[in-house]
Amino acid sequence: MVLVAAVRDYVSKMLSDIAGMKVFVLDAQTLAIVSVATSQSELLQKEVFLVEKAESTSSEPMTHLKAVCFLRPTAENMQNLKEILGQPRFGEYHLFFSNILKTNFVQNLADFDQHEAVQQVQEFYADFIALDPYHFTLNTPSNHLYMVPLLFDPTKIQPLCERIIEGVSSVFLALKKRPVIRYSRNSEIARRIAQDAARLMYEQEAALFDFRRTEVLPLLLIIDRRDDPVTPLLNQWTYQAMVHELIGIQDNKVDLREYSRVPKDQQVVLSSEQDPFFRSNMFENFGDLGMNVKKMVDTFQSQHKSNQNIQSLEDMARFVENYPEFRKMQGNVSKHVALMTEMSRLVDERKLMSVSQAEQELACHSSQAAALDELNVQWELPGVTDDEKLRLAMLYALRYERENPQQLQELVDRLNAGRSKYNSNLLYSLLKQAGEEKRTGDLFSNRDLFNRARTMARGLKGVENVYTQHQPLVFHLIESIAKGRLKDADYPFVGNHAQQGKPQDVVIFIIGGTTYAESRVVALQNAANPGTRVLLGGTVVHNSKSFLRDLEEVQRVGRASIY
Amino acid sequence: MATRNRTALFRKYRTALQQVRPASASTSAQGAVVELSNAPLLRGAASGYNRLSTVDVDGSREGVVSVGLPPPWVDVSEEVAIDMQKIRSKMGELAKAHARALMPTFDDIKGKGQEHNIELMSQDITRLLKKCEQKLRQLSQDRGHSEDMKLRVNVQRSLATDLQTLSVEFRKHQKGYLQRLQQQQQQELTVLVLSFLALQRASITASYERGKEDEFYDPGFNEQQMSRLKKAEVLSEEREKEVQQIMESVNDLAQIMKDLSTLVIDQGTIVDRIDYNVQQVATSIEQGVRELEQAERTQKKGDMVFCVMVLIALCVFMICVLIFKKLVL
């Protein structure tokens, strides 16, 4: 409950100290931050009767309201505040900023406030979108820029880097911790961000970060999405990850408008905080999930029946008493059933069962020849989309990059012949971005003899479920961190820090975006060993579509720079 | 959960800046004075706000401070809040009264007084709940500008949620009392029946013994038995009435509940999302603008069509005239 609770505490602290009717002024980012952590009805309880955007142009005066502004300290908000404070519409202004304010920012604010409407200026460090208790994201725009070399276009890349540093530092401020920082060696941007973050925490704002020390310092590990390009390419079979892969989740909301044939319920909320069924099933695989949904429908049905035969007054009284509960359950049941039907339709349509099996084989074991055969079989299946074909080819290419370049070229040619909507050179640009030389860490567990032996041993043991046998790189990283065996050569420290023993708090930040598969690994790991608490964060939350889109964008940027 | 308060720094800069520009400060004061003469008439009338301007006596702030009196619906919402407070305290009393009433008493008159009291109290609460609900409905009736409207709807929702929890609580109380009452009644009845049977048996044996002496003895109820029976009947009737009344109040509440449920937000649904609500406003505004544009277009089109029709009609008329003329000639 760490991250969500932190944001919720911040919000309630903001609102409960100010008595009377309030209006909550938010910008686009803080709106998302607040929305995932708390709800409209909770705001109503705190006497917040209006939520407004900072850039709102309405000019109706409402002096009986007090404005509580929660904004990011950005240049646009500066402009907005200038207009807001120039003509104050509300009785009082309480300004809360989600990050560290620079002195000249405060100075400018003071300049705008000629009517003396501002009552307080505070920094409340909730500058991350807490999707789940252990998973946060920053929703950075133009996320693809992390793959562009740093010196290529500093004016564009700078804001991305700053946003990441702000987000990560606010997580640590919310936790009241100062970490040691490690980064993955081969990534230029990871090194840059690690160094800048260290400078912020140990030099510029050293006093702010001076919290009570723990015996073993917490760890911030900054890695690059390109260290593990496999995970976002795979089809997923656990509930949350699957919904994101097939339909798409945005800030815990799912938009069913183009899928659902039911006109009602066009958008639904999938929040592990508010929906107990989702909380207990978000990491279940598709088969078990189906059973659980069935069970839920059955209990609902039996309740529905008992509600239907209302004969005596007592029955009626009982019905009315349970009515809100009943309605809530009804909404929940129809939501999960709608999602299930939609997903199983997509699975059938795209032959995902067989495709996914091939993907897992490619990602985990099987020899090159067998892999190629499997790939050919899948390509011939009717109903397999171009996306699926491209992803299979990419997985193959990532794994057998070195072994047979000619065969790779053949594959690319065949993809081209198939009139794919994607540019087939995408495969090469993936290799260029995330090829074996660029990656840090042992993605396929085949670099040294020990890892190979371990993979073999795992293969002998057999697997429980063919569709979920692949473990993302994050899993192996957490394992090594927990054992204190993360290699200094691959993940160096910033500054002259070193870490003995196991850290209790670990934040793994993936530049370029996380996946729900990784968030699942983290959550399960946290449940299994209560000694260490791992938090996962990223710039966005990827599914295969958004990952490929980022690759395309980068390709376009690269091409534009050549001409 | 670290925080940092920058208010002191901000205040420092603000006072420093204010001292730097005395000229602009005086203009702002003037602006406020102008507001004093204009605003109450113009703005106040337009938006339904009663604006008051007062000179701050302390002199801690220079110039004029304008104080906006809230619109009338705020009073209504406050009334509802006060009423709900009343309900809450009454419910506390009622709970105590219930507890007292369920204790076995030997004093009939006192018991009756209590029952009457409880009846009155629960009627009172039901009435208050109904009143609150009606007032809540009033909140969204008269129209205002869009933001004020939204504000009112939100206030309404918040109060409705509170009211709903309150009425659920009240109903649970009532139902619990009802059940225990019925239980007691049944127990009393069985006790009565048992004692009655025992009495009868006693009288039968007695009469049997006496029967030996007097053959024409009527083995019916004696006077004592009759009076007991009557009393039991009256008592059970009374109880019946009471149960009926409570049932009625439960039904009343059920109606209120149903009405309220249209106002209350379902938690955990998309309607409960803050960003969804904000976007909803934005899209509805956009839609409004689009519809307006379309309306304008159709109106224009309507004018044009009308013109064309008139022209065509005129043409036809002229042709007719022409033909008529030719025919006549």
Short mmCIF file of N, CA, C and O in Angstrom, two decimals, chain A residues 21-101:
data_model
loop_
_atom_site.label_atom_id
_atom_site.label_comp_id
_atom_site.label_asym_id
_atom_site.label_seq_id
_atom_site.Cartn_x
_atom_site.Cartn_y
_atom_site.Cartn_z
N MET A 21 -15.87 25.18 2.16
CA MET A 21 -16.03 24.66 0.80
C MET A 21 -14.81 24.98 -0.04
O MET A 21 -14.30 26.10 -0.01
N LYS A 22 -14.38 23.97 -0.78
CA LYS A 22 -13.12 24.15 -1.50
C LYS A 22 -13.26 23.81 -2.98
O LYS A 22 -14.14 23.05 -3.37
N VAL A 23 -12.39 24.41 -3.75
CA VAL A 23 -12.25 24.00 -5.15
C VAL A 23 -10.82 23.51 -5.33
O VAL A 23 -9.89 24.10 -4.80
N PHE A 24 -10.66 22.40 -6.05
CA PHE A 24 -9.36 21.78 -6.23
C PHE A 24 -8.87 22.14 -7.62
O PHE A 24 -9.52 21.81 -8.61
N VAL A 25 -7.77 22.85 -7.71
CA VAL A 25 -7.25 23.24 -9.01
C VAL A 25 -6.05 22.36 -9.35
O VAL A 25 -5.10 22.28 -8.59
N LEU A 26 -6.14 21.68 -10.50
CA LEU A 26 -5.10 20.72 -10.87
C LEU A 26 -4.65 20.96 -12.30
O LEU A 26 -5.38 21.53 -13.11
N ASP A 27 -3.43 20.51 -12.62
CA ASP A 27 -3.03 20.52 -14.03
C ASP A 27 -3.15 19.10 -14.57
O ASP A 27 -3.56 18.19 -13.85
N ALA A 28 -2.83 18.93 -15.85
CA ALA A 28 -3.08 17.63 -16.48
C ALA A 28 -2.37 16.50 -15.75
O ALA A 28 -2.94 15.42 -15.54
N GLN A 29 -1.12 16.75 -15.31
CA GLN A 29 -0.37 15.68 -14.65
C GLN A 29 -0.87 15.41 -13.24
O GLN A 29 -1.07 14.27 -12.86
N THR A 30 -1.09 16.46 -12.48
CA THR A 30 -1.54 16.23 -11.11
C THR A 30 -2.96 15.66 -11.09
O THR A 30 -3.33 14.96 -10.16
N LEU A 31 -3.72 15.97 -12.13
CA LEU A 31 -5.05 15.38 -12.23
C LEU A 31 -4.94 13.86 -12.26
O LEU A 31 -5.66 13.15 -11.56
N ALA A 32 -3.99 13.37 -13.07
CA ALA A 32 -3.79 11.92 -13.14
C ALA A 32 -3.27 11.39 -11.80
O ALA A 32 -3.69 10.34 -11.33
N ILE A 33 -2.36 12.14 -11.19
CA ILE A 33 -1.76 11.70 -9.92
C ILE A 33 -2.85 11.54 -8.86
O ILE A 33 -2.92 10.54 -8.15
N VAL A 34 -3.73 12.54 -8.77
CA VAL A 34 -4.77 12.51 -7.76
C VAL A 34 -5.83 11.47 -8.11
O VAL A 34 -6.33 10.75 -7.25
N SER A 35 -6.15 11.37 -9.40
CA SER A 35 -7.25 10.49 -9.81
C SER A 35 -6.99 9.02 -9.50
O SER A 35 -7.90 8.31 -9.11
N VAL A 36 -5.74 8.56 -9.68
CA VAL A 36 -5.49 7.14 -9.43
C VAL A 36 -5.48 6.83 -7.94
O VAL A 36 -5.71 5.70 -7.54
N ALA A 37 -5.21 7.84 -7.12
CA ALA A 37 -5.04 7.55 -5.69
C ALA A 37 -6.33 7.73 -4.90
O ALA A 37 -6.55 7.04 -3.91
N THR A 38 -7.17 8.65 -5.30
CA THR A 38 -8.37 8.88 -4.51
C THR A 38 -9.57 9.02 -5.45
O THR A 38 -9.43 8.89 -6.64
N SER A 39 -10.74 9.25 -4.89
CA SER A 39 -11.93 9.22 -5.74
C SER A 39 -12.78 10.45 -5.49
O SER A 39 -12.59 11.18 -4.53
N GLN A 40 -13.70 10.65 -6.39
CA GLN A 40 -14.60 11.81 -6.31
C GLN A 40 -15.34 11.83 -4.97
O GLN A 40 -15.45 12.86 -4.32
N SER A 41 -15.82 10.65 -4.54
CA SER A 41 -16.61 10.65 -3.31
C SER A 41 -15.74 10.97 -2.10
O SER A 41 -16.20 11.59 -1.14
N GLU A 42 -14.46 10.57 -2.16
CA GLU A 42 -13.57 10.94 -1.06
C GLU A 42 -13.32 12.44 -1.03
O GLU A 42 -13.23 13.04 0.04
N LEU A 43 -13.22 13.02 -2.22
CA LEU A 43 -13.04 14.47 -2.27
C LEU A 43 -14.28 15.17 -1.72
O LEU A 43 -14.17 16.16 -1.00
N LEU A 44 -15.45 14.64 -2.06
CA LEU A 44 -16.68 15.25 -1.58
C LEU A 44 -16.74 15.24 -0.05
O LEU A 44 -17.19 16.18 0.57
N GLN A 45 -16.25 14.14 0.52
CA GLN A 45 -16.23 14.06 1.97
C GLN A 45 -15.35 15.15 2.59
O GLN A 45 -15.59 15.59 3.70
N LYS A 46 -14.35 15.57 1.83
CA LYS A 46 -13.45 16.61 2.33
C LYS A 46 -13.93 17.99 1.92
O LYS A 46 -13.16 18.94 1.93
N GLU A 47 -15.19 18.08 1.52
CA GLU A 47 -15.80 19.35 1.14
C GLU A 47 -15.15 19.99 -0.09
O GLU A 47 -15.07 21.20 -0.19
N VAL A 48 -14.65 19.16 -0.99
CA VAL A 48 -14.18 19.68 -2.27
C VAL A 48 -15.33 19.51 -3.25
O VAL A 48 -15.69 18.40 -3.60
N PHE A 49 -15.92 20.62 -3.64
CA PHE A 49 -17.13 20.50 -4.44
C PHE A 49 -16.90 20.86 -5.91
O PHE A 49 -17.83 20.83 -6.70
N LEU A 50 -15.69 21.21 -6.24
CA LEU A 50 -15.42 21.55 -7.63
C LEU A 50 -13.97 21.18 -7.93
O LEU A 50 -13.09 21.44 -7.11
N VAL A 51 -13.75 20.55 -9.07
CA VAL A 51 -12.38 20.27 -9.50
C VAL A 51 -12.18 21.02 -10.80
O VAL A 51 -12.98 20.91 -11.72
N GLU A 52 -11.12 21.77 -10.87
CA GLU A 52 -10.93 22.60 -12.03
C GLU A 52 -9.52 22.44 -12.57
O GLU A 52 -8.60 22.16 -11.83
N LYS A 53 -9.39 22.62 -13.87
CA LYS A 53 -8.05 22.59 -14.46
C LYS A 53 -7.41 23.96 -14.31
O LYS A 53 -8.10 24.98 -14.31
N ALA A 54 -6.08 23.95 -14.21
CA ALA A 54 -5.37 25.21 -14.00
C ALA A 54 -5.54 26.15 -15.19
O ALA A 54 -5.56 27.36 -15.03
N GLU A 55 -5.69 25.56 -16.39
CA GLU A 55 -5.77 26.43 -17.56
C GLU A 55 -7.21 26.83 -17.87
O GLU A 55 -7.48 27.40 -18.92
N SER A 56 -8.12 26.57 -16.95
CA SER A 56 -9.52 26.91 -17.18
C SER A 56 -9.68 28.41 -17.38
O SER A 56 -9.06 29.23 -16.71
N THR A 57 -10.54 28.79 -18.30
CA THR A 57 -10.66 30.21 -18.64
C THR A 57 -11.94 30.82 -18.08
O THR A 57 -12.26 31.95 -18.37
N SER A 58 -12.64 30.06 -17.28
CA SER A 58 -13.87 30.57 -16.71
C SER A 58 -13.59 31.77 -15.81
O SER A 58 -12.54 31.86 -15.19
N SER A 59 -14.50 32.73 -15.75
CA SER A 59 -14.19 33.95 -15.01
C SER A 59 -15.28 34.29 -14.00
O SER A 59 -15.34 35.39 -13.50
N GLU A 60 -16.13 33.31 -13.72
CA GLU A 60 -17.21 33.58 -12.76
C GLU A 60 -16.62 33.66 -11.35
O GLU A 60 -15.98 32.73 -10.89
N PRO A 61 -16.82 34.77 -10.64
CA PRO A 61 -16.25 34.84 -9.29
C PRO A 61 -17.04 33.99 -8.29
O PRO A 61 -18.26 33.92 -8.35
N MET A 62 -16.31 33.29 -7.43
CA MET A 62 -16.96 32.46 -6.40
C MET A 62 -16.17 32.65 -5.13
O MET A 62 -15.39 31.80 -4.72
N THR A 63 -16.37 33.77 -4.51
CA THR A 63 -15.49 34.11 -3.39
C THR A 63 -15.81 33.32 -2.14
O THR A 63 -15.07 33.37 -1.18
N HIS A 64 -16.91 32.57 -2.13
CA HIS A 64 -17.19 31.76 -0.95
C HIS A 64 -16.42 30.46 -0.98
O HIS A 64 -16.50 29.67 -0.06
N LEU A 65 -15.66 30.23 -2.04
CA LEU A 65 -14.86 29.00 -2.12
C LEU A 65 -13.39 29.33 -1.85
O LEU A 65 -12.93 30.42 -2.14
N LYS A 66 -12.69 28.32 -1.33
CA LYS A 66 -11.26 28.46 -1.16
C LYS A 66 -10.58 27.57 -2.18
O LYS A 66 -10.96 26.40 -2.32
N ALA A 67 -9.59 28.11 -2.86
CA ALA A 67 -8.92 27.32 -3.89
C ALA A 67 -7.73 26.59 -3.30
O ALA A 67 -6.90 27.20 -2.63
N VAL A 68 -7.67 25.28 -3.52
CA VAL A 68 -6.49 24.50 -3.17
C VAL A 68 -5.85 24.10 -4.49
O VAL A 68 -6.42 23.32 -5.23
N CYS A 69 -4.70 24.67 -4.81
CA CYS A 69 -4.05 24.37 -6.07
C CYS A 69 -2.96 23.33 -5.83
O CYS A 69 -2.12 23.51 -4.95
N PHE A 70 -3.03 22.25 -6.59
CA PHE A 70 -1.95 21.27 -6.53
C PHE A 70 -1.37 21.17 -7.93
O PHE A 70 -2.01 20.63 -8.82
N LEU A 71 -0.17 21.69 -8.11
CA LEU A 71 0.38 21.82 -9.46
C LEU A 71 1.83 21.37 -9.49
O LEU A 71 2.50 21.32 -8.47
N ARG A 72 2.27 21.03 -10.71
CA ARG A 72 3.70 20.77 -10.87
C ARG A 72 4.39 22.12 -11.09
O ARG A 72 3.82 23.00 -11.74
N PRO A 73 5.58 22.28 -10.59
CA PRO A 73 6.27 23.56 -10.80
C PRO A 73 6.85 23.66 -12.20
O PRO A 73 8.04 23.51 -12.40
N THR A 74 6.02 23.92 -13.18
CA THR A 74 6.49 24.03 -14.55
C THR A 74 6.27 25.44 -15.08
O THR A 74 5.56 26.23 -14.46
N ALA A 75 6.84 25.70 -16.23
CA ALA A 75 6.72 27.04 -16.81
C ALA A 75 5.27 27.35 -17.19
O ALA A 75 4.79 28.46 -17.00
N GLU A 76 4.56 26.33 -17.72
CA GLU A 76 3.16 26.58 -18.12
C GLU A 76 2.32 26.93 -16.90
O GLU A 76 1.49 27.85 -16.94
N ASN A 77 2.56 26.21 -15.82
CA ASN A 77 1.78 26.49 -14.62
C ASN A 77 2.09 27.87 -14.07
O ASN A 77 1.24 28.53 -13.49
N MET A 78 3.33 28.30 -14.26
CA MET A 78 3.72 29.64 -13.88
C MET A 78 2.83 30.64 -14.60
O MET A 78 2.27 31.55 -14.00
N GLN A 79 2.68 30.42 -15.89
CA GLN A 79 1.86 31.30 -16.71
C GLN A 79 0.40 31.27 -16.23
O GLN A 79 -0.25 32.29 -16.07
N ASN A 80 -0.09 30.03 -15.98
CA ASN A 80 -1.47 29.88 -15.51
C ASN A 80 -1.68 30.62 -14.19
O ASN A 80 -2.68 31.30 -14.01
N LEU A 81 -0.69 30.47 -13.31
CA LEU A 81 -0.83 31.10 -12.00
C LEU A 81 -0.82 32.62 -12.11
O LEU A 81 -1.50 33.31 -11.36
N LYS A 82 -0.08 33.09 -13.09
CA LYS A 82 -0.05 34.54 -13.29
C LYS A 82 -1.45 35.04 -13.60
O LYS A 82 -1.92 36.03 -13.05
N GLU A 83 -2.13 34.29 -14.47
CA GLU A 83 -3.50 34.71 -14.81
C GLU A 83 -4.46 34.51 -13.65
O GLU A 83 -5.32 35.34 -13.38
N ILE A 84 -4.29 33.38 -12.96
CA ILE A 84 -5.20 33.07 -11.85
C ILE A 84 -5.08 34.13 -10.75
O ILE A 84 -6.07 34.65 -10.26
N LEU A 85 -3.82 34.46 -10.40
CA LEU A 85 -3.62 35.39 -9.29
C LEU A 85 -3.82 36.84 -9.71
O LEU A 85 -4.08 37.71 -8.88
N GLY A 86 -3.74 37.10 -11.00
CA GLY A 86 -3.97 38.46 -11.48
C GLY A 86 -5.41 38.88 -11.23
O GLY A 86 -5.68 40.03 -10.90
N GLN A 87 -6.32 37.94 -11.41
CA GLN A 87 -7.73 38.23 -11.14
C GLN A 87 -8.30 37.12 -10.28
O GLN A 87 -8.91 36.19 -10.79
N PRO A 88 -8.08 37.20 -9.00
CA PRO A 88 -8.50 36.08 -8.15
C PRO A 88 -10.02 35.91 -8.13
O PRO A 88 -10.75 36.87 -7.88
N ARG A 89 -10.46 34.69 -8.45
CA ARG A 89 -11.89 34.41 -8.49
C ARG A 89 -12.37 33.85 -7.17
O ARG A 89 -13.55 33.90 -6.85
N PHE A 90 -11.45 33.23 -6.43
CA PHE A 90 -11.86 32.55 -5.20
C PHE A 90 -11.37 33.33 -3.98
O PHE A 90 -10.51 34.21 -4.09
N GLY A 91 -11.91 32.99 -2.84
CA GLY A 91 -11.62 33.75 -1.63
C GLY A 91 -10.17 33.66 -1.18
O GLY A 91 -9.53 34.65 -0.89
N GLU A 92 -9.65 32.43 -1.15
CA GLU A 92 -8.28 32.24 -0.67
C GLU A 92 -7.57 31.31 -1.63
O GLU A 92 -8.21 30.49 -2.28
N TYR A 93 -6.26 31.41 -1.66
CA TYR A 93 -5.49 30.48 -2.48
C TYR A 93 -4.46 29.76 -1.63
O TYR A 93 -3.70 30.40 -0.90
N HIS A 94 -4.49 28.46 -1.69
CA HIS A 94 -3.48 27.66 -1.00
C HIS A 94 -2.71 26.91 -2.07
O HIS A 94 -3.28 26.07 -2.76
N LEU A 95 -1.45 27.22 -2.21
CA LEU A 95 -0.68 26.64 -3.31
C LEU A 95 0.18 25.48 -2.81
O LEU A 95 0.94 25.62 -1.85
N PHE A 96 0.00 24.34 -3.44
CA PHE A 96 0.84 23.18 -3.14
C PHE A 96 1.54 22.77 -4.42
O PHE A 96 0.89 22.64 -5.45
N PHE A 97 2.83 22.56 -4.34
CA PHE A 97 3.55 22.14 -5.53
C PHE A 97 4.10 20.74 -5.33
O PHE A 97 4.44 20.35 -4.21
N SER A 98 4.16 20.00 -6.45
CA SER A 98 4.48 18.59 -6.32
C SER A 98 5.98 18.34 -6.28
O SER A 98 6.40 17.20 -6.21
N ASN A 99 6.77 19.39 -6.37
CA ASN A 99 8.21 19.15 -6.34
C ASN A 99 8.95 20.35 -5.78
O ASN A 99 8.35 21.34 -5.38
N ILE A 100 10.27 20.22 -5.79
CA ILE A 100 11.12 21.26 -5.22
C ILE A 100 10.97 22.55 -6.03
O ILE A 100 11.05 22.55 -7.24
N LEU A 101 10.75 23.67 -5.32
CA LEU A 101 10.60 24.95 -5.99
C LEU A 101 11.95 25.67 -6.03
O LEU A 101 12.66 25.72 -5.02
#
